[in-house]
mmCIF file of C-alpha atoms in Angstrom:
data_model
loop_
_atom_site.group_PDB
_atom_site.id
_atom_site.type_symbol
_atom_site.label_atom_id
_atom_site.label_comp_id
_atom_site.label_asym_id
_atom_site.label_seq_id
_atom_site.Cartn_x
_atom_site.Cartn_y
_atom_site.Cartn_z
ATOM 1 C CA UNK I 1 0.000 0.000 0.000
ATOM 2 C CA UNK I 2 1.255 3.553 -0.986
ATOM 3 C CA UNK I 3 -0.839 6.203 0.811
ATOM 4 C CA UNK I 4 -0.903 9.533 -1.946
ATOM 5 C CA UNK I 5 -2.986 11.982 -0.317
ATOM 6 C CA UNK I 6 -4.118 12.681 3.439
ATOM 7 C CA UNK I 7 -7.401 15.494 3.516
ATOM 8 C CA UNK I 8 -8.066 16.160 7.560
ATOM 9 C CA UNK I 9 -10.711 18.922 7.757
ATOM 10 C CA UNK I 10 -11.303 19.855 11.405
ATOM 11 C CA UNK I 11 -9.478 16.939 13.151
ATOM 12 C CA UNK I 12 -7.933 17.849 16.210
ATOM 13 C CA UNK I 13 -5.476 20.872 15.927
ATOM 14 C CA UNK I 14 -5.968 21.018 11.971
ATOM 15 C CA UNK I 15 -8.870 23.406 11.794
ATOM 16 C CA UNK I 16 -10.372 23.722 7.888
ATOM 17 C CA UNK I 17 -9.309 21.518 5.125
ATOM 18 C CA UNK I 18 -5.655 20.814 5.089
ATOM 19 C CA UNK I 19 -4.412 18.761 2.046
ATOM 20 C CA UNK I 20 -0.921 16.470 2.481
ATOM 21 C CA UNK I 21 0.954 15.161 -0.474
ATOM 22 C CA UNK I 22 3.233 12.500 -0.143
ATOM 23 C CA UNK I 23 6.000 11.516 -2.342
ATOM 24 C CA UNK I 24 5.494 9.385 -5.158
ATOM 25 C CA UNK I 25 8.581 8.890 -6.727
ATOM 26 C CA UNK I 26 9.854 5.280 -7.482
ATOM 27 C CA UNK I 27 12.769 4.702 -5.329
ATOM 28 C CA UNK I 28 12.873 8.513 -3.051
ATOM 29 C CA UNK I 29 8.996 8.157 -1.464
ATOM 30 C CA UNK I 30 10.161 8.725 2.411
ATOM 31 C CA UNK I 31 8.036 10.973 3.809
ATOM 32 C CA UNK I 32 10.048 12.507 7.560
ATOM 33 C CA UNK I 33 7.454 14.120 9.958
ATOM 34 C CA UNK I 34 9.566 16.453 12.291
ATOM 35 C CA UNK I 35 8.517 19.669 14.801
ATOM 36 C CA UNK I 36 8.956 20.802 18.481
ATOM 37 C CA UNK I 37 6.890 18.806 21.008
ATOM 38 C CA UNK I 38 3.550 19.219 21.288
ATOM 39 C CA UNK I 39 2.832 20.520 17.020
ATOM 40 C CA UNK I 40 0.448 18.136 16.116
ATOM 41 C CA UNK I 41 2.797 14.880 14.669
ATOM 42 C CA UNK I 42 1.340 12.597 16.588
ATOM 43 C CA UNK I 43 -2.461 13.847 15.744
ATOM 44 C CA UNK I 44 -1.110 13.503 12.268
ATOM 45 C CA UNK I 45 -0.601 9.694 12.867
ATOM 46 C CA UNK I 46 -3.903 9.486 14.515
ATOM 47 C CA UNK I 47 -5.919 10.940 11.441
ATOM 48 C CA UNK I 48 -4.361 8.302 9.859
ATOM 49 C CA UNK I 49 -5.300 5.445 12.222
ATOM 50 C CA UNK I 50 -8.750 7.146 12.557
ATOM 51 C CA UNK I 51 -9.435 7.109 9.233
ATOM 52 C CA UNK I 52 -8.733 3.292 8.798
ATOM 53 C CA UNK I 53 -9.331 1.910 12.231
ATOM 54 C CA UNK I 54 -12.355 4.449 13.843
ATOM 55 C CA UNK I 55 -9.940 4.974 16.916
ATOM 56 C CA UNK I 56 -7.451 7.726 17.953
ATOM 57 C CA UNK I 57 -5.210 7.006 20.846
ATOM 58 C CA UNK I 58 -3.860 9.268 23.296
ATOM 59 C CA UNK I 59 -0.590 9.030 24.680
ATOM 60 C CA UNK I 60 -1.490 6.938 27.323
ATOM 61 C CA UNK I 61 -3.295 4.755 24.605
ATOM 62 C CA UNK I 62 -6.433 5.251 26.066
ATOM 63 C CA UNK I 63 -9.397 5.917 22.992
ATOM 64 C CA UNK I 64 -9.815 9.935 22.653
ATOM 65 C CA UNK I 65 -13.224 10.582 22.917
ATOM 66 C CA UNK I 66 -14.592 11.938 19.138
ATOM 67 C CA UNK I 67 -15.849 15.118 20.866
ATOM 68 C CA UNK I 68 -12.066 15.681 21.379
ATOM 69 C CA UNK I 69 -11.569 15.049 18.061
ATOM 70 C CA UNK I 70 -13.352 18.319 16.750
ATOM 71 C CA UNK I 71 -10.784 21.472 16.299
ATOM 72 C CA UNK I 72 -11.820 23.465 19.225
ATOM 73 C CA UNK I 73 -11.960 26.853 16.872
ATOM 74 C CA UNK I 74 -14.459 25.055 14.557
ATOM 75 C CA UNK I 75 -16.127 24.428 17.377
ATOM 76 C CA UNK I 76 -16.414 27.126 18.783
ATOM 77 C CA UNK I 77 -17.598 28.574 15.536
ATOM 78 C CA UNK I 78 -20.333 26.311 15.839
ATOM 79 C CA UNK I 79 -18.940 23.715 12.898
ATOM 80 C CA UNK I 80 -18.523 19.858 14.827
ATOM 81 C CA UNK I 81 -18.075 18.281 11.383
ATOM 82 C CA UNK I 82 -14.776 16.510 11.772
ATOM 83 C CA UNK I 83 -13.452 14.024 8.151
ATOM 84 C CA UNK I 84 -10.426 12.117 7.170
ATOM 85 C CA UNK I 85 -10.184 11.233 3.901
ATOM 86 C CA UNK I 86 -6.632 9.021 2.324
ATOM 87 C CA UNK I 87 -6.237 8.363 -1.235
ATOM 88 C CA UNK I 88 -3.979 4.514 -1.374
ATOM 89 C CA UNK I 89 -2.861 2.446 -4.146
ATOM 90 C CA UNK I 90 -2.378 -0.675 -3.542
ATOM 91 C CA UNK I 91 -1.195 -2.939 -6.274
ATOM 92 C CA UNK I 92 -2.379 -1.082 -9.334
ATOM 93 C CA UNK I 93 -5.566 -0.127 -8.000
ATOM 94 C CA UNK I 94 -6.723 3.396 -6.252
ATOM 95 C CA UNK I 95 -8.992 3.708 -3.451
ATOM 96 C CA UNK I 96 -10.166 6.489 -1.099
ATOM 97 C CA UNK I 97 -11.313 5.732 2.228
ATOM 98 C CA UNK I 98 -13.348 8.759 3.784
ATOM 99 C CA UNK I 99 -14.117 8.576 7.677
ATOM 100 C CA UNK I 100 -16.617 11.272 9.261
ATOM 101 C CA UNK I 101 -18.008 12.533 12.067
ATOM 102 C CA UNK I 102 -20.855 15.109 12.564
ATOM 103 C CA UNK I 103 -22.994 16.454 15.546
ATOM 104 C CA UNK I 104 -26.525 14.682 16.181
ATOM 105 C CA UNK I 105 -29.384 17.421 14.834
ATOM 106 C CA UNK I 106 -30.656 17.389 18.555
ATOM 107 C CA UNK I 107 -27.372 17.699 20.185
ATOM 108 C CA UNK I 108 -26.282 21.475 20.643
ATOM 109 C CA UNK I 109 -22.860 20.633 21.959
ATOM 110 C CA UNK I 110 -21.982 16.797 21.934
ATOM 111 C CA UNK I 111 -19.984 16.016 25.093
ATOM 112 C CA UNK I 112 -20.183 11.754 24.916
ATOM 113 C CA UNK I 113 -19.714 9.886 21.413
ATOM 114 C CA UNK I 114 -23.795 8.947 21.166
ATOM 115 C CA UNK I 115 -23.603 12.798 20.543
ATOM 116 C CA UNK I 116 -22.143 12.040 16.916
ATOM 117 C CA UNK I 117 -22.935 10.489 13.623
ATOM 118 C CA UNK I 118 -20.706 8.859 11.893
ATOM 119 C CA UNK I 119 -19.846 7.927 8.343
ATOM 120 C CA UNK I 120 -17.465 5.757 6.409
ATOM 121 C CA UNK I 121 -17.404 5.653 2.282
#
């Protein structure tokens, strides 16, 4: 499996739409994520195992709750819509695997994961 494209819109500290490329040459397709402690890397790695697994881990691998999944800005702006979408190949095929979450219509600010709806296409 090469992963191609990562989309996070409103997970975690990534508020909006936020589009990563990753290399795709033949033989040079290392991808290095690097920052000072505390920048997001590892929520970067949990998008990822969101996306395919439906669980992000804390540190203490404990399952972060999906309210604490929504950027705390969007939130704030009143947006709880949270999505990871990754475009793969694997073999000489292409998928995209898109994992969502979105605020219940009668929930006005979703504290327990019941609160949420979630999709997977």
């Amino acid at each position: 499996m090469k992963i191609q494209t990562l989309k996070i819109y409103n997970f975690m500290p990534y508020k909006g739409r936020q589009d990563i490329e990753f290399p795709q040459h033949e033989t040079q397709n290392v991808m290095l994520v690097f920052g000072d402690n505390m920048r997001g890397k590892t929520c970067f790695l949990n998008s990822l195992r969101w996306c395919f697994y439906g669980i992000a881990l804390a540190r203490n691998l404990r399952e972060i709750p999906r309210a604490s999944l929504v950027n705390i800005a969007a939130r704030d702006e009143g947006d709880w819509k949270v999505s990871v979408s990754v475009l793969f190949e694997h073999g000489k095929h292409r998928y995209e695997l898109t994992r969502s979450i979105d605020r219940r219509e009668n929930s006005i600010r979703p504290s327990n994961n019941a609160d949420f709806v979630e999709s997977l296409g």
